[in-house]
Structures are given as structure tokens and as C-alpha cells.
PDB file of C-alpha atoms in Angstrom:
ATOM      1  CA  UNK H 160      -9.680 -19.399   5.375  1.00  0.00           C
ATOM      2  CA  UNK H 161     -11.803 -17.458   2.909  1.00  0.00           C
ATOM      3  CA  UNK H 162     -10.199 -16.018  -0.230  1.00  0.00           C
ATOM      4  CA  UNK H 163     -11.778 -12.676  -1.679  1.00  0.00           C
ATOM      5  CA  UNK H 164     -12.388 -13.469  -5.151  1.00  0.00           C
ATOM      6  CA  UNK H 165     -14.521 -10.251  -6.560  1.00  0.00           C
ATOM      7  CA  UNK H 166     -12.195  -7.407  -8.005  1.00  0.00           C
ATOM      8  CA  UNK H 167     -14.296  -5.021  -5.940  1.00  0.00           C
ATOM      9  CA  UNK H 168     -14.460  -6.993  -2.893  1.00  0.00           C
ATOM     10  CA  UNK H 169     -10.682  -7.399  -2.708  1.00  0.00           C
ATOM     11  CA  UNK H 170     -10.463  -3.447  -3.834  1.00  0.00           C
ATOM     12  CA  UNK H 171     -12.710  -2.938  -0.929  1.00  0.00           C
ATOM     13  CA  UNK H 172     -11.191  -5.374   1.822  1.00  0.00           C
ATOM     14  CA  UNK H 173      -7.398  -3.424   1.078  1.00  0.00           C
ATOM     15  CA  UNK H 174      -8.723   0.365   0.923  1.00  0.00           C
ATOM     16  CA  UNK H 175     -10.540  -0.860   4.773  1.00  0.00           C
ATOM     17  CA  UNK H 176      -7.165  -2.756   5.866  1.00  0.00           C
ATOM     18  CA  UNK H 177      -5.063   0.670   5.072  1.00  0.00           C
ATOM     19  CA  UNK H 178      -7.983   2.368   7.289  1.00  0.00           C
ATOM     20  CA  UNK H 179      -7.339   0.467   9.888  1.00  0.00           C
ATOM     21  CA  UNK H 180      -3.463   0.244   9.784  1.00  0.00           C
ATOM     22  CA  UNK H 181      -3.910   4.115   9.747  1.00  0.00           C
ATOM     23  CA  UNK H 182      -6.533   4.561  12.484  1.00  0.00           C
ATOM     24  CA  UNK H 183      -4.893   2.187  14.884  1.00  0.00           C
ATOM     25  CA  UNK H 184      -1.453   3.844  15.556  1.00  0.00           C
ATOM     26  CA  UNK H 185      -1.350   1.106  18.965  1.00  0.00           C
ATOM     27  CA  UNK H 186      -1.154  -1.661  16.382  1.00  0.00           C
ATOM     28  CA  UNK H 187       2.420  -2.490  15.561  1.00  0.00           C
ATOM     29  CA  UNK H 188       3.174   0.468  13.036  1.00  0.00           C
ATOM     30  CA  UNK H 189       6.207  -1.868  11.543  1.00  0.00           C
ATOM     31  CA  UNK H 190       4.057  -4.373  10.701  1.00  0.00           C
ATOM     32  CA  UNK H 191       1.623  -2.256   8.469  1.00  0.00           C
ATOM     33  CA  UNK H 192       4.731  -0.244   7.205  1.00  0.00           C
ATOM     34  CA  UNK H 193       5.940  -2.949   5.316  1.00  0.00           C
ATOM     35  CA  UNK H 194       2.366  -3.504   3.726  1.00  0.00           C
ATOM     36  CA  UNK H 195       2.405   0.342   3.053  1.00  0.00           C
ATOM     37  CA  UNK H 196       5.662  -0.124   1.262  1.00  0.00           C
ATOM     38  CA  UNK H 197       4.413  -2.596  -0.874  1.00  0.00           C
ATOM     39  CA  UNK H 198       1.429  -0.574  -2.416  1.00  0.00           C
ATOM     40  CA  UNK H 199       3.686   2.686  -3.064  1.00  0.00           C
ATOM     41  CA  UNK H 200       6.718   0.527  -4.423  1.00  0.00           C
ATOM     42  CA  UNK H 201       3.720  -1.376  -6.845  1.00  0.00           C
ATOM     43  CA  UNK H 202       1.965   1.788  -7.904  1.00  0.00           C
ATOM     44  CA  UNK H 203       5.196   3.580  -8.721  1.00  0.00           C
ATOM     45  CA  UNK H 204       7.912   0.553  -9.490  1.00  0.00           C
ATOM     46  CA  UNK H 205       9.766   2.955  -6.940  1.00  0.00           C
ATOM     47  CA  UNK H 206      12.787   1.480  -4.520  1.00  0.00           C
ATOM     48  CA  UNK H 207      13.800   2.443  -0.883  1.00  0.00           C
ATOM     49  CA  UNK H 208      10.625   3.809  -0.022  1.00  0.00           C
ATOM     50  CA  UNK H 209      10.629   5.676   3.288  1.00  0.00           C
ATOM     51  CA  UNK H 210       7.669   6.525   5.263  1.00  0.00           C
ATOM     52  CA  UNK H 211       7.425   9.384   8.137  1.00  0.00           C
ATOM     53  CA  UNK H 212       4.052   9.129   9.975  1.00  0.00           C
ATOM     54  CA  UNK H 213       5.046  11.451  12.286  1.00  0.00           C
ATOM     55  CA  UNK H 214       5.493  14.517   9.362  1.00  0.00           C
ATOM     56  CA  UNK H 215       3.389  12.549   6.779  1.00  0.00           C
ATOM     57  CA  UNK H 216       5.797  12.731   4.580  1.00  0.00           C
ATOM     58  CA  UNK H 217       6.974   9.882   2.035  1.00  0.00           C
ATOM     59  CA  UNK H 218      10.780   9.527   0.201  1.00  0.00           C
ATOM     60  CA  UNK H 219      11.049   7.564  -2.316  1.00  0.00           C
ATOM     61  CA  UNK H 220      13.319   6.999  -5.812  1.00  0.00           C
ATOM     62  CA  UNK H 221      10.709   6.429  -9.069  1.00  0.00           C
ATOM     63  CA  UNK H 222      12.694   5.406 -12.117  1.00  0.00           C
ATOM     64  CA  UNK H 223      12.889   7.364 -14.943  1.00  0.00           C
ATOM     65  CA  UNK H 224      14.593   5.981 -17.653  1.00  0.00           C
ATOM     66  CA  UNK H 225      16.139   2.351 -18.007  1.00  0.00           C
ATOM     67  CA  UNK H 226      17.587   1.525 -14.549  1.00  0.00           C
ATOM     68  CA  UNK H 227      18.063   5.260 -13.996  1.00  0.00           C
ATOM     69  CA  UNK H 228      16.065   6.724 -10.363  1.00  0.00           C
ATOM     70  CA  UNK H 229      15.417   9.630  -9.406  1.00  0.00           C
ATOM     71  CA  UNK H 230      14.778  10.900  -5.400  1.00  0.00           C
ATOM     72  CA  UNK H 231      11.424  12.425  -4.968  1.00  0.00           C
ATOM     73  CA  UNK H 232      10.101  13.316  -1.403  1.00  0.00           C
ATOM     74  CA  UNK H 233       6.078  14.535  -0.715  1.00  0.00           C
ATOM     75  CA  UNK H 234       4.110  15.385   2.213  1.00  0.00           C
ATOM     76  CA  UNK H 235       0.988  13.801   2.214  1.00  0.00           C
ATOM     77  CA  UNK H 236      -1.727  15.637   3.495  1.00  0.00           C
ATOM     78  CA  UNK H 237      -3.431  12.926   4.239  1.00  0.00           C
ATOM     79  CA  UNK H 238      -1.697   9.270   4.128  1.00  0.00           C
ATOM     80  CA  UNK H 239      -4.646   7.079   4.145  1.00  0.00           C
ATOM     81  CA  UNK H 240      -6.065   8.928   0.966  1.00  0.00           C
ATOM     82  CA  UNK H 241      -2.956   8.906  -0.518  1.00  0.00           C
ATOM     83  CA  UNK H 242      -2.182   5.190  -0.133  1.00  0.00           C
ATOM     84  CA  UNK H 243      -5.791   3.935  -1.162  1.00  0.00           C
ATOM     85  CA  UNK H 244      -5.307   6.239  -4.613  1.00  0.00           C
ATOM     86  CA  UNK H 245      -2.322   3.836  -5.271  1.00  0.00           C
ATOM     87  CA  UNK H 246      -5.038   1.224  -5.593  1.00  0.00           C
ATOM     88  CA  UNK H 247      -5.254  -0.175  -8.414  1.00  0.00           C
ATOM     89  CA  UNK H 248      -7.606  -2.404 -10.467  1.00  0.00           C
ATOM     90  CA  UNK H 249      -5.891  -4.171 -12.947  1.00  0.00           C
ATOM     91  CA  UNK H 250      -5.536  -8.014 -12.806  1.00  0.00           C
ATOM     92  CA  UNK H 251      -1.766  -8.149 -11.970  1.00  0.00           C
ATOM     93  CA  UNK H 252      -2.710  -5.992  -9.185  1.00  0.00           C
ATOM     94  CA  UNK H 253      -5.435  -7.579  -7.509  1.00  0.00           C
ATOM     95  CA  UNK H 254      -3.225 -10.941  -7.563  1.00  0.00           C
ATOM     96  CA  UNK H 255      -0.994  -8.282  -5.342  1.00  0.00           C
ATOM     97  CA  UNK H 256      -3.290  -7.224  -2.939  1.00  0.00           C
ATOM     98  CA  UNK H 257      -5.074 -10.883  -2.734  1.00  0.00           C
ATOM     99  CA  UNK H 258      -1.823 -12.013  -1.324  1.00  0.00           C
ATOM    100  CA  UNK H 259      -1.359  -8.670   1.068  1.00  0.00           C
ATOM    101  CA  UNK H 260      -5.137  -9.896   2.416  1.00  0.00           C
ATOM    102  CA  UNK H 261      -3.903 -13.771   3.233  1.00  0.00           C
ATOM    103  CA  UNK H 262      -0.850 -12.426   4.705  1.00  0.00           C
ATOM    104  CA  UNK H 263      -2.799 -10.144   6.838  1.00  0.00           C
ATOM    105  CA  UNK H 264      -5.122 -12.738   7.513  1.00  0.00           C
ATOM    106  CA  UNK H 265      -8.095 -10.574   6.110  1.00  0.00           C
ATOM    107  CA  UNK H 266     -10.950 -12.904   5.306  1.00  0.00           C
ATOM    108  CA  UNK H 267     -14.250 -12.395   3.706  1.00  0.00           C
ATOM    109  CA  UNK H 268     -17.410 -14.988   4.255  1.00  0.00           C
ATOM    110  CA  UNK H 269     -18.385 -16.400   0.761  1.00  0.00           C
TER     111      UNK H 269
END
């Protein structure tokens, strides 16, 4: 297997896997939950991150002070937008999402 190594490329290869876990509602919505999760809980430290598809809505708790959280919920107008502007660039971050691509067994031909 192929490891992304191009910021862009492994920017790129994430924004078109949350695509697809969006478009494909026949695919195993559990399994790209998780993954969708994992980028909210990243972007915005946040905990116990709930996602309705169904109302596009998202609960979560951000922090706001030293070990203090605070319960937000949002409807998303759009959920695949919203998810790829959690995407972020910095290096601790692509590490993130380079591991969310081999565990999704997303390749890319050097």
C-alpha cells in the first residue's frame, strides 16, 4: 500500500473520502460515523460528539475553560461542507488524516 505523502494530496484524498461517505448512504453509515467523529472531535478538541444524518444536525460539548465543556448543538445545512471546513492543514493534522486514509484503506499511486 501507497502512503499519500503531499500535504495537498492527503488534504485532497480526505475532503473526496468525506464525499463519498456522504454520497453513499448504502455504505455502512457506522463505519464512516466514527471517521466523522474524529475530524469534528480534532477540529474542536470537543467530546461525545453526536451526529443526526437524518436532521443534519450535530451535538457536541467544546471546552471552554480548563476541563470545563460546554453543550452546543447546530444544524448543518449541509454536512459534507461542514465536515471538509474542519480540514485542516497543519502538520499535526495531516499525521491525523494520513492515518484516517490507511485505516480506510485510501491509497494514492506514487
Amino acid at each position: 500500500m501507497n502512503t499519500i505523502t503531499q500535504p495537498d494530496h492527503i488534504i485532497d484524498e480526505v475532503k473526496n473520502l468525506i464525499t463519498y461517505s456522504i454520497t453513499n448512504p448504502d455504505v455502512e453509515m457506522n463505519y464512516f460515523n466514527t471517521m466523522h467523529r474524529a475530524i469534528i472531535k480534532k477540529y474542536f478538541e470537543a467530546k461525545n460528539i453526536k451526529i443526526n444524518y437524518a436532521e443534519q444536525t450535530v451535538e457536541m460539548q467544546i471546552p471552554v475553560g480548563n476541563r470545563q465543556y460546554t453543550n452546543i448543538t447546530f444544524e448543518c445545512q449541509n454536512l459534507q461542507r461542514f465536515l471538509k471546513a474542519c480540514i485542516k492543514k497543519d502538520e499535526k493534522s495531516l499525521e491525523f488524516y494520513q492515518s484516517l486514509l490507511t485505516h480506510y484503506n485510501v491509497t494514492h499511486a506514487a
